[in-house]
Structures are given as C-alpha cells and as structure tokens.
C-alpha cells in the first residue's frame, strides 16, 4: 500500500470512529460494541485492503499507554486493601480458566496436543484491560467491585502471557515443569516491579527539572513505552513494569505537576487514550477478514469450528463464574470460622464480577503471534476471535443492565470517611486560617480586608453546607446556573471585542482561559 493511501485509510478510520461513537451514544450502546461491529463490517467492504496486524507491534503501541492510564488513576489505597482479591482474579482465575479451556478443547479435538490446548486457554483466559475500561466507563459500580475489575485488568495480562509462553515452549521441547514455571513467573514479576519502579522514580526526580509544561507532558508519554520496552529487554514482565511505573507516576503527579500541567496533561491523555481504545476495537473488527480468509472462508468456519468455539466460550464463562463464586464461598467459610478480615462480595456482586470478563486486543495479538506450523494454529485464531466477539457483543451490551438489576451499593466500611462537602469544608477552614495569618502587616494593620472576608465567608458557607447537601441542592444549582449565564455573557462580549479589533489574540487567550477555568469550576460545583 502506498504511504499516501495508508494515511487516507487512517483518516477514514478516524472519521468512522467519530461516526460510530456518535451512533453508540444515540443508541445507548457501549462504544466498544459499535466500534467492533463497525470494524467488522468495514473489513468486508469491496475495494478496501485486508488489515494484517503485526501482533508484537500492536502490543507495543497500544498496551503500555492504556495500562499506564489505568494505573495512573486507580485508587492506590483501595488497590492495597483489595490486593488479595485482585491477585485471585489476575492469577488464580487465569490459571483456572486456562486449565478448564484446555480440558474442553482437548475433549472436543482429541488430536490437538495438550500443550496446544493449554496455549488456547492462555490466549483466551485473561480479560482485557482495554475492553474492561471501555465498558466500565459507562456503568456505575461499587468502589470495591470497580477496583477489583480495574486491578485485575492491570495484572492478568502478565499471567496469560507467561502461561502462553510456557505452552509454546512445551510444544517446541516436548516437556513442561510446573516448578520451573512458577520460579520463572516470580522472576518475571519481581523483575518487572524493579524495572517499573526505577522508571517511575527517574521520572519523578527529573520531570520538574524540565521547566516547561509541554516537555513535562511529553515526558509522561515516554514512561509507559520506556517501562514496557526496558522490561522486555531485560526479559522480565513489561506489563508489570508498565503498571508499576504508572502507579508511581500517578501517586506523585499531584506533587511534581503544577495545576496548568495537570489540566493540559489530563486533557491530552484523555484524547490520546480515547483514540487508542477506539482504534484498537476498529482494528480487531477489521482483522476478521484476514482470519476468515486464512482458514478457508466462512463456510469452513461455520461447518468445522463454530460449535467448538461456542463451547469454549461457554466453558471460559462458566470457569470464571465457578472461580468467583468459589472464592466468595471460601471467604464466607473463613468468616464462619472466625476469620473476619475479608468480607464476601455477595451473590449479586459475584454475578457482576463473573459476567465482566470481556476479551480484546491482547487475546487477538497473542493468538496472531502463534508460530507458523503450530498445531491447530488456524483453530486458535478463530477461537480467539470468536471469544472476543462473544464477550464484547454479549457481555458488553448486557453488563449495564445486570449492574442495574443487581442494585449494588458501597458498604459502610468501604465508603470514604469524609464526603466531598466535608473535605471542602476542611480545606476552606485551613485556607481561611492561612489568609488570616498573612492578611496583616508587621504593625498589625489589616492590609487584605476583602480577601480575608472572602475566605472567612467561604469557610462558614462550606461548614454550613457540609452534611446538608439535599437541603441546599436547588438553591446551589440555581446559583451556578446564574454563574454559567454570566460566564456565557462575558465570553460573548470577549469575542465581540476581539472581532471588532479592540483586543489582540494574547488578551483573548488569557481572558478566555480565565473564563474557561471559571466555567469548569461552576460545572464541578453544580454537579
């Protein structure tokens, strides 16, 4: 394909992403479903080239920044609190699902070697971080379930990739050692933590020295790829290295980034992650044509592979439910025995956890990386694609309904100790005290009376508002509606002055930024 034609294809894909996102919004569908469906349909449009994905390139381009984004914003305190539950899903559930899928695949296709069946299990067992993010952004979950799913999606790719590599090696060598596999996994994980920790620490120490907003934001772009590539170069887990670096950078960005850098950086990352997630699902759908052509067409898929793929999809879904409900039953048993440190999520919470197992780009990329001549390679490709389609289209469209049916809410012990209004009152009190300390000169004369009055009044209002949000809600909304009207009027006048030539671009941009900040504050307070 000519480079100009490739660029035209990328522009067309961007237009398709915008159109499909808009359609999903209008129809009330998860964007991932619309993008995957749209990409699949576009794959068979006559005249369009067949999309052929390089699996290693796909993982290197898309996985590190998306893992970094998830680690950057995850609640670290809740991550530590629920670490055992996260590791149970990220390691235990992946291994259990791999074994179940391998057993089912071997029962359906006895001619397929056990190692190849295990490779299939490793390919489809880990739920995908990108697919989970794309669906969870549109639903509301209790904090514990949300942290469990987000944490699982950050770490389970490492488990799946390690199991896959061992399965490939077992086919090549004809032997497998569980002890050696466990030792290798621990080495990969610890090495990934060390590499990621080093990259994160270097970024924290050096980012302030850059002295420029755009350089600081650009440096944050390099962190995920640096951690991932360096981890892989040292033959440790690039996934865990990226997550570790993201956790450190996300924790310290509140200290090393100024307000302007944070606003610009957050906006930049939000757009980049949006485009990356959307592109991933478009590429997955667009690659279907190449997979189908490789195995001999739809007729071969329907006649020889459809039923086994459907049974494998059912098996991995059932395996996840068995693991989740089994883990919850063990916790309830331990509590009955007097060990009350951990609490179960309950039947409804376990149902949501069991159903939230969408697969995505990692599953497809790993399947595409299966070596040529590997036993059952064509079936592994079709099964991987079938699992992606099934989980995203079925679970992705029904997860929101299931969550609403479950009616879940945060338990008392898992809620923050202070509400937002309580925290605002605490901040306002400290600010008022500090302003009062500095509002007088050395002779004791008040030199900032209006500023002192403003902060003292704000502290009193915040204290009176805390705990009585419902009582003041209508008046508060009316207040900020008026503020927004005033901002809109000011913006219109600012543009009139600029269009009339009374002010230049610099004045326009500075005053417009002030109005934007004021508007963002008003919308935040109103919501």
Coordinates of C-alpha atoms in Angstrom, one line a residue:
X1 CA 0.0 0.0 0.0
X2 CA 1.3 3.5 -0.9
X3 CA 2.1 5.7 2.1
X4 CA -0.5 8.3 1.0
X5 CA -3.1 5.5 0.7
X6 CA -2.2 4.4 4.2
X7 CA -2.7 7.9 5.5
X8 CA -6.0 8.2 3.7
X9 CA -7.1 4.9 5.4
X10 CA -6.1 6.3 8.8
X11 CA -8.2 9.4 8.2
X12 CA -11.1 7.3 7.1
X13 CA -10.8 5.2 10.2
X14 CA -10.8 8.4 12.4
X15 CA -14.0 9.5 10.6
X16 CA -15.5 6.1 11.2
X17 CA -14.5 6.2 14.9
X18 CA -16.3 9.5 15.4
X19 CA -19.4 8.4 13.5
X20 CA -19.6 5.0 15.4
X21 CA -19.1 6.7 18.7
X22 CA -21.9 9.2 17.9
X23 CA -24.1 6.3 16.8
X24 CA -23.4 4.4 20.0
X25 CA -24.2 7.4 22.1
X26 CA -27.5 8.0 20.3
X27 CA -28.5 4.3 20.5
X28 CA -27.3 3.8 24.1
X29 CA -24.8 1.2 23.2
X30 CA -21.2 0.7 24.7
X31 CA -18.8 2.4 22.2
X32 CA -16.7 -0.8 22.1
X33 CA -19.7 -2.8 20.7
X34 CA -20.3 -0.2 17.9
X35 CA -16.6 0.1 17.0
X36 CA -16.1 -3.7 16.9
X37 CA -19.2 -4.2 14.8
X38 CA -18.3 -1.3 12.5
X39 CA -14.8 -2.5 12.0
X40 CA -16.0 -6.0 11.2
X41 CA -18.5 -4.7 8.6
X42 CA -15.8 -2.4 7.1
X43 CA -13.5 -5.4 6.8
X44 CA -15.7 -6.8 4.1
X45 CA -16.4 -3.6 2.1
X46 CA -15.3 -4.3 -1.5
X47 CA -12.1 -2.5 -2.5
X48 CA -10.8 -1.9 1.0
X49 CA -7.4 -3.6 1.7
X50 CA -7.2 -6.5 4.1
X51 CA -5.9 -5.4 7.5
X52 CA -2.9 -7.5 8.6
X53 CA -1.8 -6.9 12.2
X54 CA 1.7 -7.4 13.4
X55 CA 1.0 -8.8 16.9
X56 CA 4.2 -7.6 18.6
X57 CA 3.7 -4.1 17.1
X58 CA 0.1 -3.9 18.3
X59 CA 1.0 -4.9 21.8
X60 CA 3.9 -2.4 21.9
X61 CA 1.9 0.5 20.5
X62 CA -1.4 0.1 22.4
X63 CA -0.9 -1.9 25.6
X64 CA 1.7 0.2 27.5
X65 CA -0.1 3.6 27.4
X66 CA -3.5 2.0 28.1
X67 CA -2.1 0.1 31.1
X68 CA -0.3 3.3 32.2
X69 CA -3.6 5.3 32.1
X70 CA -5.4 2.7 34.2
X71 CA -2.6 2.6 36.8
X72 CA -2.3 6.4 36.8
X73 CA -5.8 6.9 38.0
X74 CA -6.6 3.8 40.1
X75 CA -7.1 4.4 43.8
X76 CA -3.9 3.1 45.3
X77 CA -5.2 2.8 48.8
X78 CA -8.1 0.6 47.6
X79 CA -5.7 -1.4 45.4
X80 CA -3.7 -2.3 48.5
X81 CA -6.8 -3.1 50.5
X82 CA -8.1 -5.5 47.9
X83 CA -4.8 -6.8 46.6
X84 CA -5.6 -10.4 47.6
X85 CA -8.9 -10.3 45.7
X86 CA -7.2 -8.7 42.7
X87 CA -4.4 -11.4 42.6
X88 CA -7.0 -14.1 43.0
X89 CA -8.7 -12.9 39.8
X90 CA -5.5 -11.9 37.9
X91 CA -3.6 -15.1 38.7
X92 CA -5.9 -17.7 40.1
X93 CA -8.8 -17.2 37.8
X94 CA -6.5 -17.0 34.8
X95 CA -4.8 -20.3 35.6
X96 CA -8.1 -22.0 36.4
X97 CA -9.7 -20.8 33.2
X98 CA -6.7 -21.9 31.2
X99 CA -7.0 -25.4 32.6
X100 CA -10.7 -25.6 32.0
X101 CA -10.4 -24.4 28.4
X102 CA -7.5 -26.7 27.8
X103 CA -9.6 -29.7 29.0
X104 CA -12.7 -28.7 27.0
X105 CA -10.6 -28.1 23.9
X106 CA -8.9 -31.5 24.2
X107 CA -12.2 -33.2 24.7
X108 CA -13.6 -31.6 21.6
X109 CA -10.5 -32.1 19.5
X110 CA -8.5 -35.1 20.8
X111 CA -6.0 -34.8 18.0
X112 CA -4.9 -31.4 19.4
X113 CA -1.8 -31.8 21.7
X114 CA -2.3 -30.8 25.3
X115 CA 0.2 -28.1 25.0
X116 CA -1.7 -26.5 22.1
X117 CA -4.9 -26.8 24.2
X118 CA -3.1 -25.0 27.1
X119 CA -1.9 -22.3 24.7
X120 CA -5.5 -21.7 23.6
X121 CA -6.5 -21.5 27.3
X122 CA -3.8 -19.0 28.0
X123 CA -4.8 -16.9 24.9
X124 CA -8.5 -16.5 25.9
X125 CA -8.2 -16.7 29.7
X126 CA -7.2 -13.1 30.7
X127 CA -10.0 -10.4 30.4
X128 CA -8.7 -7.4 28.6
X129 CA -7.8 -4.1 30.2
X130 CA -8.9 -2.1 27.2
X131 CA -12.2 -3.9 26.9
X132 CA -12.9 -3.6 30.6
X133 CA -12.1 0.1 30.6
X134 CA -14.3 0.7 27.6
X135 CA -17.4 -0.9 29.2
X136 CA -16.8 0.2 32.9
X137 CA -16.6 3.8 31.9
X138 CA -20.3 3.8 31.1
X139 CA -21.6 2.0 34.2
X140 CA -21.5 2.7 37.9
X141 CA -20.1 0.0 40.2
X142 CA -19.5 0.0 44.0
X143 CA -15.9 1.0 44.7
X144 CA -14.8 -2.5 45.7
X145 CA -16.0 -4.2 42.5
X146 CA -14.6 -1.4 40.4
X147 CA -11.2 -1.7 42.0
X148 CA -11.2 -5.5 41.7
X149 CA -12.0 -5.3 37.9
X150 CA -9.6 -2.5 37.2
X151 CA -6.8 -4.1 39.3
X152 CA -7.4 -7.5 37.6
X153 CA -7.2 -5.9 34.1
X154 CA -3.8 -4.4 35.0
X155 CA -2.1 -7.6 36.1
X156 CA -3.8 -10.5 34.4
X157 CA -2.2 -9.9 31.0
X158 CA 1.1 -10.8 32.6
X159 CA -0.3 -14.2 33.9
X160 CA -1.8 -15.0 30.5
X161 CA 1.4 -14.1 28.6
X162 CA 3.6 -16.2 30.9
X163 CA 1.3 -19.2 30.6
X164 CA 1.2 -18.8 26.8
X165 CA 5.0 -18.7 26.5
X166 CA 5.3 -21.9 28.6
X167 CA 2.7 -23.6 26.4
X168 CA 4.6 -22.6 23.2
X169 CA 7.9 -23.8 24.8
X170 CA 6.2 -27.1 25.8
X171 CA 5.2 -27.8 22.2
X172 CA 8.8 -27.0 21.0
X173 CA 10.6 -29.0 23.7
X174 CA 8.0 -31.7 24.5
X175 CA 8.3 -31.1 28.2
X176 CA 7.0 -28.8 30.9
X177 CA 7.9 -28.3 34.6
X178 CA 5.4 -26.6 36.9
X179 CA 8.1 -25.8 39.5
X180 CA 10.3 -24.1 36.8
X181 CA 7.2 -22.3 35.5
X182 CA 6.4 -20.9 39.0
X183 CA 10.0 -19.8 39.5
X184 CA 10.1 -18.1 36.1
X185 CA 6.8 -16.3 36.9
X186 CA 8.1 -15.0 40.2
X187 CA 11.3 -13.8 38.5
X188 CA 9.3 -12.1 35.7
X189 CA 7.0 -10.4 38.2
X190 CA 9.7 -9.2 40.6
X191 CA 11.9 -8.0 37.7
X192 CA 9.0 -6.1 36.2
X193 CA 8.4 -4.4 39.6
X194 CA 12.1 -3.4 39.8
X195 CA 12.2 -2.0 36.3
X196 CA 8.9 -0.2 36.5
X197 CA 9.8 1.2 39.9
X198 CA 13.1 2.5 38.6
X199 CA 11.5 4.2 35.5
X200 CA 8.8 5.8 37.7
X201 CA 11.4 7.1 40.2
X202 CA 13.5 8.6 37.5
X203 CA 10.5 10.4 36.1
X204 CA 9.5 11.8 39.4
X205 CA 13.0 13.0 40.1
X206 CA 13.6 14.6 36.7
X207 CA 10.2 15.9 35.5
X208 CA 10.4 19.2 37.5
X209 CA 13.8 19.9 36.1
X210 CA 12.4 20.2 32.6
X211 CA 10.8 23.5 33.4
X212 CA 8.3 23.5 30.6
X213 CA 4.7 22.4 30.6
X214 CA 4.9 20.7 27.2
X215 CA 8.1 18.9 28.0
X216 CA 6.6 17.6 31.2
X217 CA 3.6 16.2 29.4
X218 CA 5.8 14.8 26.6
X219 CA 8.0 13.1 29.2
X220 CA 4.9 11.3 30.7
X221 CA 4.3 9.9 27.2
X222 CA 7.6 8.2 27.3
X223 CA 7.1 6.5 30.7
X224 CA 4.8 3.6 29.6
X225 CA 6.8 2.6 26.5
X226 CA 10.1 3.0 28.3
X227 CA 9.0 0.7 31.1
X228 CA 7.5 -1.8 28.8
X229 CA 10.4 -2.0 26.3
X230 CA 13.0 -2.0 29.0
X231 CA 11.2 -4.7 30.9
X232 CA 11.1 -6.9 27.8
X233 CA 14.7 -6.1 27.0
X234 CA 15.7 -7.4 30.5
X235 CA 13.4 -10.5 29.9
X236 CA 11.0 -9.6 32.7
X237 CA 7.4 -8.7 32.5
X238 CA 6.9 -5.5 30.5
X239 CA 3.3 -5.4 31.6
X240 CA 4.1 -5.4 35.3
X241 CA 6.9 -2.9 34.7
X242 CA 4.4 -0.5 33.0
X243 CA 1.8 -0.9 35.8
X244 CA 4.5 -0.3 38.5
X245 CA 5.7 2.9 36.7
X246 CA 2.1 4.1 36.2
X247 CA 1.3 3.6 39.9
X248 CA 4.4 5.6 41.0
X249 CA 3.8 8.4 38.5
X250 CA 0.1 8.6 39.3
X251 CA 0.9 8.9 43.0
X252 CA 3.5 11.6 42.7
X253 CA 2.0 13.7 39.8
X254 CA 0.0 15.6 42.4
X255 CA 3.3 16.9 43.8
X256 CA 5.5 17.3 40.7
X257 CA 3.0 18.7 38.3
X258 CA 1.7 22.2 38.5
X259 CA -2.0 23.0 38.0
X260 CA -1.5 24.1 34.4
X261 CA 0.5 21.0 33.5
X262 CA -2.1 18.8 35.1
X263 CA -5.0 20.4 33.2
X264 CA -3.2 20.2 29.9
X265 CA -1.7 16.8 30.5
X266 CA -5.0 15.3 31.6
X267 CA -6.8 16.7 28.5
X268 CA -4.0 15.4 26.3
X269 CA -4.0 11.9 27.8
X270 CA -7.8 11.7 27.7
X271 CA -7.9 12.4 23.9
X272 CA -5.0 10.1 23.2
X273 CA -6.5 7.2 25.2
X274 CA -9.9 7.7 23.6
X275 CA -8.3 7.4 20.1
X276 CA -6.2 4.4 21.1
X277 CA -9.1 2.5 22.6
X278 CA -11.3 3.2 19.6
X279 CA -8.6 2.3 17.1
X280 CA -8.0 -1.0 18.9
X281 CA -11.6 -2.1 18.5
X282 CA -11.7 -0.9 14.9
X283 CA -8.5 -2.9 14.2
X284 CA -9.9 -6.0 15.9
X285 CA -13.0 -5.9 13.7
X286 CA -11.1 -5.1 10.6
X287 CA -8.7 -8.0 11.1
X288 CA -11.6 -10.5 10.9
X289 CA -11.4 -10.7 7.1
X290 CA -7.8 -11.8 7.2
X291 CA -8.5 -14.5 9.8
X292 CA -11.5 -15.9 7.8
X293 CA -9.6 -15.9 4.5
X294 CA -6.7 -17.7 6.2
X295 CA -8.8 -20.7 7.3
X296 CA -10.7 -21.0 4.0
X297 CA -13.8 -18.8 4.3
X298 CA -16.9 -18.5 6.4
X299 CA -18.1 -21.9 5.2
X300 CA -15.2 -23.7 6.8
X301 CA -15.6 -21.7 10.0
X302 CA -19.3 -22.5 10.3
X303 CA -19.0 -26.1 9.4
X304 CA -15.9 -27.1 11.3
X305 CA -15.2 -24.6 14.0
X306 CA -18.4 -22.8 15.1
X307 CA -19.6 -25.4 17.6
X308 CA -16.2 -25.9 19.3
X309 CA -15.7 -22.2 19.5
X310 CA -19.2 -21.7 21.1
X311 CA -18.5 -24.5 23.6
X312 CA -15.1 -22.9 24.5
X313 CA -16.8 -19.6 25.0
X314 CA -19.3 -21.2 27.4
X315 CA -16.6 -23.1 29.2
X316 CA -14.4 -20.0 29.9
X317 CA -17.5 -18.0 31.0
X318 CA -18.5 -20.8 33.3
X319 CA -15.0 -21.2 34.6
X320 CA -14.9 -17.5 35.7
X321 CA -18.3 -17.9 37.5
X322 CA -17.1 -21.0 39.3
X323 CA -13.9 -19.3 40.4
X324 CA -15.6 -16.1 41.6
X325 CA -18.4 -17.9 43.4
X326 CA -16.0 -20.5 44.8
X327 CA -13.7 -17.7 46.1
X328 CA -16.7 -16.0 47.7
X329 CA -17.8 -19.2 49.3
X330 CA -14.3 -19.7 50.8
X331 CA -14.4 -16.2 52.3
X332 CA -17.8 -16.9 53.9
X333 CA -16.5 -20.2 55.3
X334 CA -13.5 -18.4 56.8
X335 CA -15.8 -15.8 58.4
X336 CA -17.9 -18.6 59.8
X337 CA -14.7 -20.0 61.4
X338 CA -14.0 -16.6 63.0
X339 CA -11.6 -15.1 60.4
X340 CA -13.4 -11.9 59.6
X341 CA -10.6 -9.9 58.0
X342 CA -12.2 -10.2 54.5
X343 CA -15.8 -9.9 53.5
X344 CA -17.6 -11.6 50.6
X345 CA -19.0 -9.6 47.7
X346 CA -22.3 -11.5 47.9
X347 CA -24.2 -13.4 45.2
X348 CA -25.1 -10.3 43.2
X349 CA -21.6 -8.8 43.3
X350 CA -20.2 -12.2 42.3
X351 CA -22.6 -12.4 39.4
X352 CA -21.4 -9.0 38.1
X353 CA -17.7 -10.0 38.6
X354 CA -18.3 -13.2 36.7
X355 CA -20.1 -11.5 33.8
X356 CA -17.5 -8.7 33.5
X357 CA -14.9 -10.8 31.5
X358 CA -14.6 -9.1 28.1
X359 CA -11.6 -10.1 25.9
X360 CA -9.9 -7.8 23.5
X361 CA -6.7 -6.8 21.8
X362 CA -4.3 -8.8 23.9
X363 CA -6.2 -12.0 23.2
X364 CA -6.1 -11.3 19.4
X365 CA -2.5 -10.2 19.4
X366 CA -1.3 -13.2 21.3
X367 CA -3.3 -15.5 19.0
X368 CA -1.7 -13.9 16.0
X369 CA 1.8 -14.4 17.5
X370 CA 1.4 -18.2 17.5
X371 CA 4.2 -19.5 15.3
X372 CA 3.6 -20.9 11.8
X373 CA 3.2 -24.6 11.8
X374 CA 2.0 -24.7 15.4
X375 CA -0.6 -27.5 15.9
X376 CA -4.1 -26.2 15.4
X377 CA -3.0 -22.6 14.7
X378 CA -6.0 -21.8 12.5
X379 CA -8.4 -23.0 15.1
X380 CA -6.7 -21.0 17.8
X381 CA -7.1 -17.9 15.7
X382 CA -10.8 -18.4 15.0
X383 CA -11.4 -19.4 18.7
X384 CA -9.7 -16.2 19.9
X385 CA -11.7 -14.0 17.5
X386 CA -15.0 -15.8 18.4
X387 CA -14.3 -15.3 22.2
X388 CA -13.6 -11.6 21.6
X389 CA -16.8 -11.1 19.6
X390 CA -18.9 -13.1 22.0
X391 CA -17.7 -11.4 25.2
X392 CA -17.7 -7.9 23.9
X393 CA -21.0 -8.1 22.0
X394 CA -22.9 -10.1 24.6
X395 CA -21.4 -9.2 27.9
X396 CA -20.6 -5.7 26.9
X397 CA -24.2 -4.9 25.9
X398 CA -25.8 -6.5 28.9
X399 CA -23.3 -5.7 31.7
X400 CA -25.0 -2.3 32.4
X401 CA -28.4 -4.0 32.7
X402 CA -27.0 -6.6 35.0
X403 CA -25.5 -4.0 37.3
X404 CA -28.7 -2.0 37.4
X405 CA -30.6 -5.3 38.2
X406 CA -28.1 -6.1 41.0
X407 CA -28.7 -2.7 42.7
X408 CA -25.3 -2.8 44.3
X409 CA -24.0 0.0 46.6
X410 CA -20.9 0.6 48.6
X411 CA -20.9 -1.0 52.1
X412 CA -20.3 1.4 55.0
X413 CA -16.8 0.3 55.7
X414 CA -15.8 0.8 52.0
X415 CA -17.0 4.4 51.8
X416 CA -14.7 7.3 52.2
X417 CA -14.6 8.6 55.8
X418 CA -15.4 12.2 54.6
X419 CA -17.9 13.3 52.0
X420 CA -16.9 15.8 49.3
X421 CA -18.6 18.6 51.1
X422 CA -16.8 17.7 54.4
X423 CA -13.5 17.7 52.6
X424 CA -14.3 21.1 51.0
X425 CA -15.2 22.5 54.5
X426 CA -11.9 21.2 55.9
X427 CA -9.9 22.8 53.0
X428 CA -11.8 26.1 53.3
X429 CA -11.1 26.3 57.1
X430 CA -7.4 25.8 56.6
X431 CA -7.3 28.4 53.8
X432 CA -9.2 30.9 55.9
X433 CA -6.7 30.4 58.8
X434 CA -3.7 30.9 56.5
X435 CA -5.1 34.0 54.9
X436 CA -5.8 35.5 58.3
X437 CA -2.2 34.8 59.3
X438 CA -0.9 36.8 56.3
X439 CA -3.6 39.5 56.0
X440 CA -1.9 41.8 58.5
X441 CA 1.4 43.7 58.2
X442 CA 4.1 43.7 60.8
X443 CA 2.4 46.6 62.6
X444 CA -0.8 44.6 62.9
X445 CA -2.8 46.6 60.4
X446 CA -5.2 44.7 58.1
X447 CA -4.0 45.1 54.6
X448 CA -6.1 42.5 52.8
X449 CA -9.6 43.0 54.2
X450 CA -11.6 41.9 51.2
X451 CA -9.5 38.8 50.7
X452 CA -9.9 37.9 54.4
X453 CA -13.6 38.4 54.3
X454 CA -13.9 36.3 51.2
X455 CA -12.1 33.3 52.7
X456 CA -13.8 33.5 56.1
X457 CA -17.2 33.7 54.4
X458 CA -16.3 30.7 52.2
X459 CA -15.2 28.7 55.3
X460 CA -18.5 29.5 57.1
X461 CA -20.6 28.6 54.0
X462 CA -18.7 25.3 53.4
X463 CA -19.2 24.3 57.1
X464 CA -22.9 25.1 57.0
X465 CA -23.3 23.2 53.7
X466 CA -21.5 20.0 54.8
X467 CA -24.0 17.3 55.6
X468 CA -27.0 19.3 54.3
X469 CA -26.4 18.9 50.5
X470 CA -30.0 17.9 49.8
X471 CA -31.5 20.9 51.6
X472 CA -29.3 23.4 49.6
X473 CA -29.3 21.4 46.3
X474 CA -31.9 23.5 44.5
X475 CA -30.5 26.8 45.6
X476 CA -27.0 25.7 44.7
X477 CA -28.0 24.6 41.2
X478 CA -29.8 27.9 40.6
X479 CA -26.8 29.8 41.8
X480 CA -24.4 28.1 39.4
X481 CA -26.9 28.3 36.6
X482 CA -26.7 32.1 37.0
X483 CA -22.9 31.9 37.2
X484 CA -22.8 30.0 33.9
X485 CA -25.1 32.6 32.3
X486 CA -22.8 35.3 33.4
X487 CA -19.8 33.4 32.0
X488 CA -21.6 33.0 28.7
X489 CA -22.3 36.7 28.5
X490 CA -18.7 37.5 29.3
X491 CA -17.5 35.1 26.7
X492 CA -19.8 36.7 24.1
X493 CA -18.5 40.2 24.9
X494 CA -14.9 39.0 24.8
X495 CA -15.4 37.6 21.3
X496 CA -17.2 40.8 20.2
X497 CA -14.2 42.9 21.4
X498 CA -11.8 40.6 19.5
X499 CA -13.9 40.6 16.3
X500 CA -14.1 44.4 16.4
X501 CA -10.3 44.6 16.7
X502 CA -10.3 46.2 20.1
X503 CA -8.2 43.5 21.7
X504 CA -5.4 41.2 20.3
X505 CA -5.0 37.4 20.3
X506 CA -3.0 37.5 23.5
X507 CA -5.7 39.3 25.5
X508 CA -8.3 37.0 24.0
X509 CA -6.5 33.8 25.0
X510 CA -5.6 35.0 28.6
X511 CA -9.2 36.2 29.4
X512 CA -10.7 33.1 27.7
X513 CA -8.6 30.8 29.8
X514 CA -9.9 32.6 32.9
X515 CA -13.5 32.2 31.8
X516 CA -12.8 28.5 31.0
X517 CA -11.4 27.9 34.5
X518 CA -14.4 29.7 36.0
X519 CA -16.8 27.7 33.9
X520 CA -15.1 24.4 34.8
X521 CA -15.3 25.3 38.5
X522 CA -19.0 26.2 38.1
X523 CA -19.9 22.9 36.4
X524 CA -17.9 21.0 39.0
X525 CA -19.7 22.7 41.9
X526 CA -23.1 22.2 40.2
X527 CA -22.6 18.5 39.6

